[in-house]
Coordinates of C-alpha atoms in Angstrom, one line a residue:
Chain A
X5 CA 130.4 84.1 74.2
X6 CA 128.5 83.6 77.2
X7 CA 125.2 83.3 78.1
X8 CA 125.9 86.2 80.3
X9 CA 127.3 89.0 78.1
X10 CA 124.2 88.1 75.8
X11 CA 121.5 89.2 77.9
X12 CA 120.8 92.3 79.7
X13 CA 118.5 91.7 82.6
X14 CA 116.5 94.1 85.2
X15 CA 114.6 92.2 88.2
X16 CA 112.2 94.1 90.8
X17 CA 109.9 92.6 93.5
X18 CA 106.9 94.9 95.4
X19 CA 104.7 94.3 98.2
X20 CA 101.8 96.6 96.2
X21 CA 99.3 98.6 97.7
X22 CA 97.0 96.7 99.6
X23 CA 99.1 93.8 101.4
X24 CA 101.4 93.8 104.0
X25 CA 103.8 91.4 103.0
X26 CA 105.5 90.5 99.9
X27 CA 105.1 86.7 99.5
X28 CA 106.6 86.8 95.6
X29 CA 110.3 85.5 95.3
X30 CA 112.8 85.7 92.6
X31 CA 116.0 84.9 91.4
X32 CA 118.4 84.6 88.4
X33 CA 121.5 83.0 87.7
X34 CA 123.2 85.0 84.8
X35 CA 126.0 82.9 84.2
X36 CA 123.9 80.4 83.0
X37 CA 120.6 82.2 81.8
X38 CA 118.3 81.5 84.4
X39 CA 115.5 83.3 85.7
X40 CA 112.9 82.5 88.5
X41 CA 109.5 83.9 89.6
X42 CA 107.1 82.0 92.6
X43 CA 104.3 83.7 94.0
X44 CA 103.3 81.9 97.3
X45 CA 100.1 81.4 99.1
X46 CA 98.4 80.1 102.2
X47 CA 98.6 80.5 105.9
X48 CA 100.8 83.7 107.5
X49 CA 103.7 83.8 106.1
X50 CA 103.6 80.5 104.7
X51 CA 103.5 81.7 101.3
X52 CA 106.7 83.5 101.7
X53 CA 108.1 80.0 102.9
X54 CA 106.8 78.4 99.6
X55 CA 108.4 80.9 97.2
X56 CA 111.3 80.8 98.9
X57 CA 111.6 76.9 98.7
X58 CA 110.5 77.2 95.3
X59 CA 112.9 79.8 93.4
X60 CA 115.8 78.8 96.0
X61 CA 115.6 75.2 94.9
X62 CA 115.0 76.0 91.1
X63 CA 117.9 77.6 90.6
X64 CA 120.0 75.1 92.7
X65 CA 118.5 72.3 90.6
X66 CA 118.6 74.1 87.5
X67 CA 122.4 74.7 88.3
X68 CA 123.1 71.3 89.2
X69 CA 121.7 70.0 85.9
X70 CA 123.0 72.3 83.7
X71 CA 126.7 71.9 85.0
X72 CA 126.3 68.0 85.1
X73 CA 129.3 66.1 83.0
X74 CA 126.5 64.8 80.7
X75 CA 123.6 66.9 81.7
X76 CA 120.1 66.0 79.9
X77 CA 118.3 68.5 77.8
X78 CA 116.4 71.8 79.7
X79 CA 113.3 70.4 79.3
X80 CA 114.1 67.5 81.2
X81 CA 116.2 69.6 83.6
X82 CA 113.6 72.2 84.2
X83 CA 110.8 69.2 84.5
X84 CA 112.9 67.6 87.3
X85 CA 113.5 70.7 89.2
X86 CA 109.9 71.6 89.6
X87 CA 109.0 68.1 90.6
X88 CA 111.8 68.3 93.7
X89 CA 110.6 72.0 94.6
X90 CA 107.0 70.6 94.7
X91 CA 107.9 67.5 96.8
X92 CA 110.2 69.2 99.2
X93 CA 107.1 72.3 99.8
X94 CA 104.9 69.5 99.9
X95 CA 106.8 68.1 102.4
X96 CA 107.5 70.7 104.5
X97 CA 103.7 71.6 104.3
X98 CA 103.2 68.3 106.1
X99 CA 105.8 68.2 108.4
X100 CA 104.8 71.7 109.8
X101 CA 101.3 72.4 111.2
X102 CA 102.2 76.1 110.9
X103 CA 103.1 75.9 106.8
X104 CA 99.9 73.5 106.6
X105 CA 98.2 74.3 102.8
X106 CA 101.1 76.7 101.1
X107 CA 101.9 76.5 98.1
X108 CA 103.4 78.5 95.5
X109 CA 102.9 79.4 91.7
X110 CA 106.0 79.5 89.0
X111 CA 107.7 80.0 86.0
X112 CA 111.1 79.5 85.5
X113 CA 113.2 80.3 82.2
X114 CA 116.9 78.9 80.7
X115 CA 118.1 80.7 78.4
X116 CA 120.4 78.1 76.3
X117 CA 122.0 77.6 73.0
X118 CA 119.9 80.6 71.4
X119 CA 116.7 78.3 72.8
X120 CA 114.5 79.2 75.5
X121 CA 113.4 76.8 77.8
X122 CA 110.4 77.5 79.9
X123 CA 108.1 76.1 82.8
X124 CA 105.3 77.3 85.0
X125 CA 102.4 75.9 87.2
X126 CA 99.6 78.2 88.3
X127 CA 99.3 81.8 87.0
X128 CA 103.1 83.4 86.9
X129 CA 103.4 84.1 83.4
X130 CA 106.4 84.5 80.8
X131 CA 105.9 87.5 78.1
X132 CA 108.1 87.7 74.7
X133 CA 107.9 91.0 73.1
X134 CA 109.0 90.5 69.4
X135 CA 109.5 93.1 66.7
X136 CA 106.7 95.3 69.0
X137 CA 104.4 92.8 69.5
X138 CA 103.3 91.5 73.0
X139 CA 102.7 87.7 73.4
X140 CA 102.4 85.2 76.5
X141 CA 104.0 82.6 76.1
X142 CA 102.0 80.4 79.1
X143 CA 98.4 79.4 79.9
X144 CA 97.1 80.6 83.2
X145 CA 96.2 77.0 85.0
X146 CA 93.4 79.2 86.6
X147 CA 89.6 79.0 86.9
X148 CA 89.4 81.7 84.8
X149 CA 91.2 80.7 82.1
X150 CA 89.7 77.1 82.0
X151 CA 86.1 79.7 82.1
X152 CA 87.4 81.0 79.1
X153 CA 88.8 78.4 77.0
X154 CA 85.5 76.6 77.4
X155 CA 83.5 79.0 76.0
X156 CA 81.3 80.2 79.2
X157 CA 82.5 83.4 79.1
X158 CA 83.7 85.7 76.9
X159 CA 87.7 87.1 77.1
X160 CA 86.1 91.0 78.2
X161 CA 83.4 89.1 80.8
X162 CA 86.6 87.8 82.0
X163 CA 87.5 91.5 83.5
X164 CA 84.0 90.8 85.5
X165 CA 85.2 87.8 87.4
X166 CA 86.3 87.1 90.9
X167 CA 87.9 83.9 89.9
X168 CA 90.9 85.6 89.1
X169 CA 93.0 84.3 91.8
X170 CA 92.2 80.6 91.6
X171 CA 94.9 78.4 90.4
X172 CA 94.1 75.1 89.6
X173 CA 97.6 74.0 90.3
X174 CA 100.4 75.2 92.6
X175 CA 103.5 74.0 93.5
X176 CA 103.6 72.5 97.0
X177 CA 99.9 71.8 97.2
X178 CA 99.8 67.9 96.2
X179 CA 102.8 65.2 96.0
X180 CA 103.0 65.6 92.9
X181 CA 102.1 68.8 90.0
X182 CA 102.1 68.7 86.4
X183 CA 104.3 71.4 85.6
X184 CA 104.2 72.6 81.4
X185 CA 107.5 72.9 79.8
X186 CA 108.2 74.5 76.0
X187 CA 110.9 75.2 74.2
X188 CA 111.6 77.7 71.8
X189 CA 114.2 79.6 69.9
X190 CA 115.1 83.3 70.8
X191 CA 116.0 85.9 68.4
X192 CA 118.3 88.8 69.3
X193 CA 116.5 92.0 70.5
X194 CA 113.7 89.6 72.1
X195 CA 112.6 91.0 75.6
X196 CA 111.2 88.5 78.0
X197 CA 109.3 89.2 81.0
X198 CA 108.3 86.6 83.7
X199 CA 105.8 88.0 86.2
X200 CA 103.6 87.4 88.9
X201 CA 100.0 87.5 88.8
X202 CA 100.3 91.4 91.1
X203 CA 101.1 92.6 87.5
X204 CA 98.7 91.4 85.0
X205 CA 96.0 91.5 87.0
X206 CA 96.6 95.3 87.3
X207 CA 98.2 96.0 84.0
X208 CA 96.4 94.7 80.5
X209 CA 98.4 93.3 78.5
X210 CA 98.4 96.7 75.9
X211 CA 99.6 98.6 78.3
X212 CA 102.7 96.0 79.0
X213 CA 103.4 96.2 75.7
X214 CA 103.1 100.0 75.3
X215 CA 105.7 100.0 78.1
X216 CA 108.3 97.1 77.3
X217 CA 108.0 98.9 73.6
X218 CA 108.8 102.5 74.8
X219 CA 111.2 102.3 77.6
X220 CA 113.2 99.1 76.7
X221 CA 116.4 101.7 76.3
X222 CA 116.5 101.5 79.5
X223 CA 115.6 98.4 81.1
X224 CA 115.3 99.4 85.2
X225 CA 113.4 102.0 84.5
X226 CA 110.8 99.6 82.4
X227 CA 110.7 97.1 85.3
X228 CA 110.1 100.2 87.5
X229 CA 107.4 101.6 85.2
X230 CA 105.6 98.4 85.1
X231 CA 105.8 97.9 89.0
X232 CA 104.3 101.9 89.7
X233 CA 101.5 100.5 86.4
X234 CA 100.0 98.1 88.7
X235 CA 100.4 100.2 92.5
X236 CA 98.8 103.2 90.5
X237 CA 95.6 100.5 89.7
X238 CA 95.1 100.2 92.6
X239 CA 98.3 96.9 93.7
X240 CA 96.0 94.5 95.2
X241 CA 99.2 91.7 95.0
X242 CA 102.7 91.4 95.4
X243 CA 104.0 92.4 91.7
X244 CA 107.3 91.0 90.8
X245 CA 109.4 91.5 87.4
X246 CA 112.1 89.7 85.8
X247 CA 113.2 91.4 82.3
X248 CA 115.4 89.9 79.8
X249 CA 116.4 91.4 77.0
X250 CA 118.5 89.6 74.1
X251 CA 121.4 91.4 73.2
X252 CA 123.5 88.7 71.0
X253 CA 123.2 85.4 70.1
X254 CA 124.1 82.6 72.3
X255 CA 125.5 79.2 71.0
X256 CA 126.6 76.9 73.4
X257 CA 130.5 76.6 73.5
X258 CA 131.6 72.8 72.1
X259 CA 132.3 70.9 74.7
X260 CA 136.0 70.2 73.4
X261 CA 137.2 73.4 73.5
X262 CA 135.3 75.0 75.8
X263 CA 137.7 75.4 78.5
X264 CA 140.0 77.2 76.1
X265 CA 137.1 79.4 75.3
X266 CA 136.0 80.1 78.6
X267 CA 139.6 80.9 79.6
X268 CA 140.2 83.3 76.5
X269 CA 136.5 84.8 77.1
X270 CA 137.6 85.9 80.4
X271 CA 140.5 87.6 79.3
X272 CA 139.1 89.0 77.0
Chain B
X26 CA 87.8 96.4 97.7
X27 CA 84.2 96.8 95.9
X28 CA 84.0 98.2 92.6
X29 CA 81.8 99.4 90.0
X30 CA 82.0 98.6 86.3
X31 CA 80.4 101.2 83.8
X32 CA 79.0 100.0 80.9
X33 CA 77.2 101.3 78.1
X34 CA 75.1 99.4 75.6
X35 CA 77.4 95.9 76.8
X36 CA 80.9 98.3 76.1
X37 CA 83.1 98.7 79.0
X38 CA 84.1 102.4 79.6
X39 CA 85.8 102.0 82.9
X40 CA 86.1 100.8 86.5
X41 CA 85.6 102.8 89.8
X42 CA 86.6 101.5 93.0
X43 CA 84.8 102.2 96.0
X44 CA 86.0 103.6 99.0
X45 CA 84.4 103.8 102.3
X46 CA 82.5 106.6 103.0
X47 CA 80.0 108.0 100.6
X48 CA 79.9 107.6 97.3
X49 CA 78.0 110.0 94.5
X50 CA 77.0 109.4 90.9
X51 CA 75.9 112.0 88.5
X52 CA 75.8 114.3 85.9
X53 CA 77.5 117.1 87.8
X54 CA 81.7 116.8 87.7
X55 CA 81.5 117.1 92.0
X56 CA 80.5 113.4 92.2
X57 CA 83.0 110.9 93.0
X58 CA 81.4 109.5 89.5
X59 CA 80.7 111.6 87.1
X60 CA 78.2 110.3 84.0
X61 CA 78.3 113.3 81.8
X62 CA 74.7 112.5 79.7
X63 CA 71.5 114.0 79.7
X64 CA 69.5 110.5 80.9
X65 CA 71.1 110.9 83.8
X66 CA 70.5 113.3 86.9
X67 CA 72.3 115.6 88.1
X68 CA 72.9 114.0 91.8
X69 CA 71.1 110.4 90.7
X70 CA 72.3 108.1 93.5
X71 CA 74.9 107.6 96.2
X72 CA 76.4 104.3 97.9
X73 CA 77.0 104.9 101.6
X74 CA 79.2 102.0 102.9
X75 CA 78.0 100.9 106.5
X76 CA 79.8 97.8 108.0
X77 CA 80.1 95.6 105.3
X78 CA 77.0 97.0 103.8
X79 CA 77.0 99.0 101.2
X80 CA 73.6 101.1 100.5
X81 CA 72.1 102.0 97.2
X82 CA 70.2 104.6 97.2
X83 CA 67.8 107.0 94.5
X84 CA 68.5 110.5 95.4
X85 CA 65.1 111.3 93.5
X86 CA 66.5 111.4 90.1
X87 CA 64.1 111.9 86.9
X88 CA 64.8 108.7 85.5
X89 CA 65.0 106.5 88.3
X90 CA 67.8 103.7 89.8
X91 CA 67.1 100.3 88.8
X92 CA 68.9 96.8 90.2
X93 CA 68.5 94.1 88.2
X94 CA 66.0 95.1 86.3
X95 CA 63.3 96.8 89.6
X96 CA 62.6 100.6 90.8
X97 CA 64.5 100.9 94.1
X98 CA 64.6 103.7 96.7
X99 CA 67.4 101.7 99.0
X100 CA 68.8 98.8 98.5
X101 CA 71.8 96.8 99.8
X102 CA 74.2 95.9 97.2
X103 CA 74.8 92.3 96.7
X104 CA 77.7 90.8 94.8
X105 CA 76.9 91.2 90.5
X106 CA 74.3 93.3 90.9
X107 CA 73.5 95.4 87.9
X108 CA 72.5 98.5 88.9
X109 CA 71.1 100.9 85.9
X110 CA 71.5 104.9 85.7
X111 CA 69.9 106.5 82.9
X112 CA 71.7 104.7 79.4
X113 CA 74.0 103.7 81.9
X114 CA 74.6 99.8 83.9
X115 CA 77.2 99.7 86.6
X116 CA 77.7 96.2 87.9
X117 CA 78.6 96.0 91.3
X118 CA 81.6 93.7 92.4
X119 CA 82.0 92.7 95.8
X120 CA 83.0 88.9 97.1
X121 CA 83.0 90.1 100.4
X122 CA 79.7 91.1 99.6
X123 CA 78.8 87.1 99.1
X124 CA 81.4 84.5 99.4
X125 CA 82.9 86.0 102.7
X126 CA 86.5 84.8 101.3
X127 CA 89.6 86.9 100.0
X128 CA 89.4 86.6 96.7
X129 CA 92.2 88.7 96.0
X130 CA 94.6 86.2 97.4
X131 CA 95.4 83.7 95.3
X132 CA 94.0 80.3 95.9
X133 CA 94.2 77.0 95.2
X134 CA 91.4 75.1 93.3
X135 CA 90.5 72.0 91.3
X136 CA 89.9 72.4 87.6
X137 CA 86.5 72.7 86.8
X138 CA 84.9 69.3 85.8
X139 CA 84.3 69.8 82.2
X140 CA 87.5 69.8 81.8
X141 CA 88.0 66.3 83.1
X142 CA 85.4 65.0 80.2
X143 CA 86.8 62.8 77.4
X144 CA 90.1 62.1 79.4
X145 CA 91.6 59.3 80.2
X146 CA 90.4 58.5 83.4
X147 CA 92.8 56.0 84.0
X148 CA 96.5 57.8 84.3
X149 CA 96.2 61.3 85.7
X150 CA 99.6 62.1 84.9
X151 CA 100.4 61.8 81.5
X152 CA 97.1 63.0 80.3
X153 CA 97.8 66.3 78.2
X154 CA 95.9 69.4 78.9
X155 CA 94.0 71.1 76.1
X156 CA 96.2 73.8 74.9
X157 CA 94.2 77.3 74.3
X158 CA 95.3 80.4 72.7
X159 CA 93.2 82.8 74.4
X160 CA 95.1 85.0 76.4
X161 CA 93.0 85.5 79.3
X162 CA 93.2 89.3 80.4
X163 CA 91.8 90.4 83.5
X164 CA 93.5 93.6 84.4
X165 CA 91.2 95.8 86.9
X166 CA 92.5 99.1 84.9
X167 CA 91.2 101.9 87.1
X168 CA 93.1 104.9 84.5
X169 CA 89.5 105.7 83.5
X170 CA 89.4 108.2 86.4
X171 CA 92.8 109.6 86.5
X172 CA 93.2 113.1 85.6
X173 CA 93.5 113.8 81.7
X174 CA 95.6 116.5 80.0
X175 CA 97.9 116.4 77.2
X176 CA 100.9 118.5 74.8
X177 CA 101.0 120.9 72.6
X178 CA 104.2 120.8 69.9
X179 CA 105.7 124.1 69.6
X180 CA 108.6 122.8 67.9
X181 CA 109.9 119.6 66.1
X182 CA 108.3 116.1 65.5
X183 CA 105.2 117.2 66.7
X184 CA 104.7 120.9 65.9
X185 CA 101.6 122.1 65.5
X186 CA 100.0 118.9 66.8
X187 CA 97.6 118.4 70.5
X188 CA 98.0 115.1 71.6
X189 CA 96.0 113.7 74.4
X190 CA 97.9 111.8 76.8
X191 CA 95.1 109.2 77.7
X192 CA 97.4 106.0 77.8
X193 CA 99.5 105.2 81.4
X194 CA 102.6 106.3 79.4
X195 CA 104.1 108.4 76.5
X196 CA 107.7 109.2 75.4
X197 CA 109.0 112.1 73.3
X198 CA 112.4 112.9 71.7
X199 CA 114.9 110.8 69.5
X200 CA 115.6 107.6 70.2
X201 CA 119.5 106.9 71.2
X202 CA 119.8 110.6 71.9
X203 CA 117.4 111.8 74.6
X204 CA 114.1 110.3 75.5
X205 CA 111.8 111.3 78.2
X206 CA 108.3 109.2 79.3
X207 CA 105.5 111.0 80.6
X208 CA 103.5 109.1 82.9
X209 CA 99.4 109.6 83.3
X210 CA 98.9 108.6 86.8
X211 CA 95.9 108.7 89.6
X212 CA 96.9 112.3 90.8
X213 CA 98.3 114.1 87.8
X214 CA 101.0 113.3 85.3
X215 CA 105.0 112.8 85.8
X216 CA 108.3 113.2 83.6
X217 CA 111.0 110.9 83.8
X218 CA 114.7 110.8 81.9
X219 CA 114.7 107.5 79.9
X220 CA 117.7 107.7 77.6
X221 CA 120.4 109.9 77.0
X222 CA 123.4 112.2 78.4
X223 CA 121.1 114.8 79.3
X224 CA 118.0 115.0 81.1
X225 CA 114.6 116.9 79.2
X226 CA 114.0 120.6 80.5
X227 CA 111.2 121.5 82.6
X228 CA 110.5 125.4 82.3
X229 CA 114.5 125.6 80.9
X230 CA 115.4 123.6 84.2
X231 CA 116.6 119.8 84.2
X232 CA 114.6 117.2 85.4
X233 CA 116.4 115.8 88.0
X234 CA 114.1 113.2 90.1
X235 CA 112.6 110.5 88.6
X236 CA 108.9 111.1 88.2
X237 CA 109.1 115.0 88.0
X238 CA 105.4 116.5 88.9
X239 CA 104.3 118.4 85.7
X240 CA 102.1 121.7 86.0
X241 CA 99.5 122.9 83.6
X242 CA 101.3 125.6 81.6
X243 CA 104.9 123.8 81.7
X244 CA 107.4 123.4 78.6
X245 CA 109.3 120.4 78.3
X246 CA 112.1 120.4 75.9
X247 CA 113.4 117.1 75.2
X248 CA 115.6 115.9 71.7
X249 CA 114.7 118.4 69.1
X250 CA 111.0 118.7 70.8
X251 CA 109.8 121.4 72.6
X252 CA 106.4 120.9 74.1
X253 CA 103.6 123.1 76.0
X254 CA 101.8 120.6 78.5
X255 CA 98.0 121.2 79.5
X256 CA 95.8 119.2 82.0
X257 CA 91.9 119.7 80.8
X258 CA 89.4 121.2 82.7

């Protein structure tokens, strides 16, 4: 069984309403379970550059680890990843007067070994609907939720503020970024969604889970749905999706025999 | 874009963004905001938008417009201002109308110094962040002034039943057979095919398109449902 044939997956990326460009990027690798979101910032057109850098490089690095001969746990892969995007964006940043100040948010998902591993930095956020119940998974490293967690004002003053865009940490922006990787199992008929800010700053999170609930039958039409949400609120931001649905359990094939297995999982 | 948040007694009841141009708010349903209570006027106030300005102004009403707490005639709006109408408060929301910076692009800024208290100040990077469980939600919903209509079940799960449609989405018919969504959006409501070999009937016809227009008056049949759908007012 691969990681592949357990996981049905639907992705879509808009420019929204207001902007002219879509600066979002993402990408999966199904084979092995990954799944990328980067919303990018700064300068014209630099932001697009960040992104780029950012889920490009992810899933390159991601790959590289995970196919290693003796390749270190997720976490460690999925740490190391985000520290090369951020140095390479960083550096590129410096090298280029034109790509001066980008920078890019994330969160980046590997689905392994009925585990999910998960990192972000900035305000992309991971979703898990279980059993009908919506949770996120990540903590905003935003002004707004720093505003919040200290107690100055209250979740629903919240919808008030114009902090709502301020990261406190990007990739790209600094030589180096803490980036916050968990790890937890998955159960089958999970869906996941990793998004960019374009969606739940538009959507609340009811409403997500009112939609991810009702249409999950059919999963493009969900990622669709969600999209048209946030342009019909008005689509201030780019809004990107990336929705994962669990359809079977996914152990990780022993090493010993896992060429056999692959081999008779293909013909199969 | 500016907006204005309605509140009532510290409850939010909705969000109205402002467009250039000139904007009404009243009792009366022709205002771009309608405030259907008897403390409030029938034409009570109007924002005209000039430059980057945009203009309160009293259009004589019984009660009065107040900002922050004063009697005005004319005022311009500043960012936060709290503008009362009858029971009513509508805080206005405007960076451009203080900061002078795009807010709505996201933005890179250092944490906010309380959060740097108790840490050790010595190695930045293996300090751990406090971990919250507040799930910050800031969605800008604008549904509030989307049109607002509903179905009637004339047969199956829901005959004999009106249900107002006041959420972005609802779907009828039997899961794994045939399910159709109905969508509440800014201009009227939609039907689209979400599961099944067959798509739902509109007046006895298949909806082909995604995101079918639906008329006052139409029947939707869809799994064993059959449904009459209304639009108010």
């Amino acid at each position: 069984m691969t990681v592949r044939s357990a996981l049905e997956v639907a992705t879509t990326t808009d420019t929204g309403v207001v902007r002219s460009f879509n600066e979002d990027a993402i990408a999966t690798e199904l084979d092995l379970g990954l799944a990328v979101v980067a919303d990018g910032m700064g300068g014209y057109k630099a932001g697009d550059v960040a992104s780029g850098m950012a889920a490009s490089i992810m899933v390159e690095e991601l790959k590289r680890g995970l196919r290693a001969n003796a390749p270190e746990s997720p976490t460690q892969i999925l740490q190391d990843a985000a520290e090369k995007a951020n140095r390479a964006i960083f550096q590129a940043a410096q090298a280029n007067p034109q790509y001066h100040g980008m920078g890019t948010t994330l969160v980046a998902a590997v689905f392994h070994d009925n585990q999910l591993y998960f990192t972000h930095v900035g305000d992309a956020r991971l979703y898990r609907l279980r059993h009908g119940k919506l949770t996120v998974l990540t903590h905003d490293h935003s002004i707004l939720h720093e505003q919040v967690s200290q107690g100055l004002i209250s979740a629903d003053e919240a919808k008030t503020s114009h902090n709502r865009n301020l990261v406190t940490r990007a990739l790209g922006v600094e030589a180096k970024v803490e980036s916050e990787t968990q790890q937890q199992a998955v159960e089958t008929g999970d869906l996941y969604l990793l998004c960019s800010d374009g969606l739940n700053d538009m959507v609340d999170d009811a409403d997500i889970e009112l939609t991810l609930t009702a249409l999950q039958a059919n999963l493009p039409l969900t990622a669709r749905q969600l999209v048209m949400m946030a342009n019909d609120n008005g689509g201030h931001d780019n809004i990107s999706v990336i929705l994962i649905k669990i359809l079977t359990p996914f152990p990780a094939v022993e090493p010993s025999k896992g060429l056999m297995d692959r081999l008779f999982g293909w013909l199969k | 874009m500016a907006k204005l948040v309605l509140t009532l007694d510290g409850d939010v009841l909705g969000y109205h963004f402002l467009e250039k141009g000139r904007f009404s708010i009243g009792r009366k349903a022709h205002n771009e905001m309608q405030i259907d209570d008897s403390s409030v006027s029938k034409e009570h106030a109007a924002i005209v938008t000039v430059g980057n300005d945009q203009i309160l102004e009293d259009l004589g009403s019984t009660n009065g417009t107040l900002v922050n707490g004063t009697v005005i005639s004319k005022h311009i709006l500043q960012n936060n201002d709290v503008i009362e109408i009858g029971r009513y408060q509508l805080r206005y929301i405007n960076q451009k109308a203080q900061a002078g910076m795009d807010f709505d692009r996201t933005m890179m800024m250092m944490p906010m110094p309380h959060l740097q208290r108790g840490r050790n100040h010595g190695n930045t990077d293996t300090e751990v962040v406090e971990q919250v469980d507040t799930a910050v939600s800031v969605a800008r919903a604008a549904n509030a002034s989307f049109p607002l209509g509903g179905v009637k079940g004339l047969e199956g799960t829901h005959a004999g039943q009106t249900l107002e449609l006041s959420r972005p989405l609802a779907t009828f018919g039997k899961h794994g057979v045939q399910v159709a969504v109905i969508n509440r959006r800014p201009h009227g409501y939609t039907i689209t095919h979400v599961e099944g070999k067959k798509p739902p009937l509109v007046n006895m016809r298949p909806v082909k398109e995604e995101l079918h227009a639906l008329q006052d008056g139409d029947e939707i049949e869809v799994g064993d449902e059959r449904l009459a759908f209304f639009l108010k007012k």
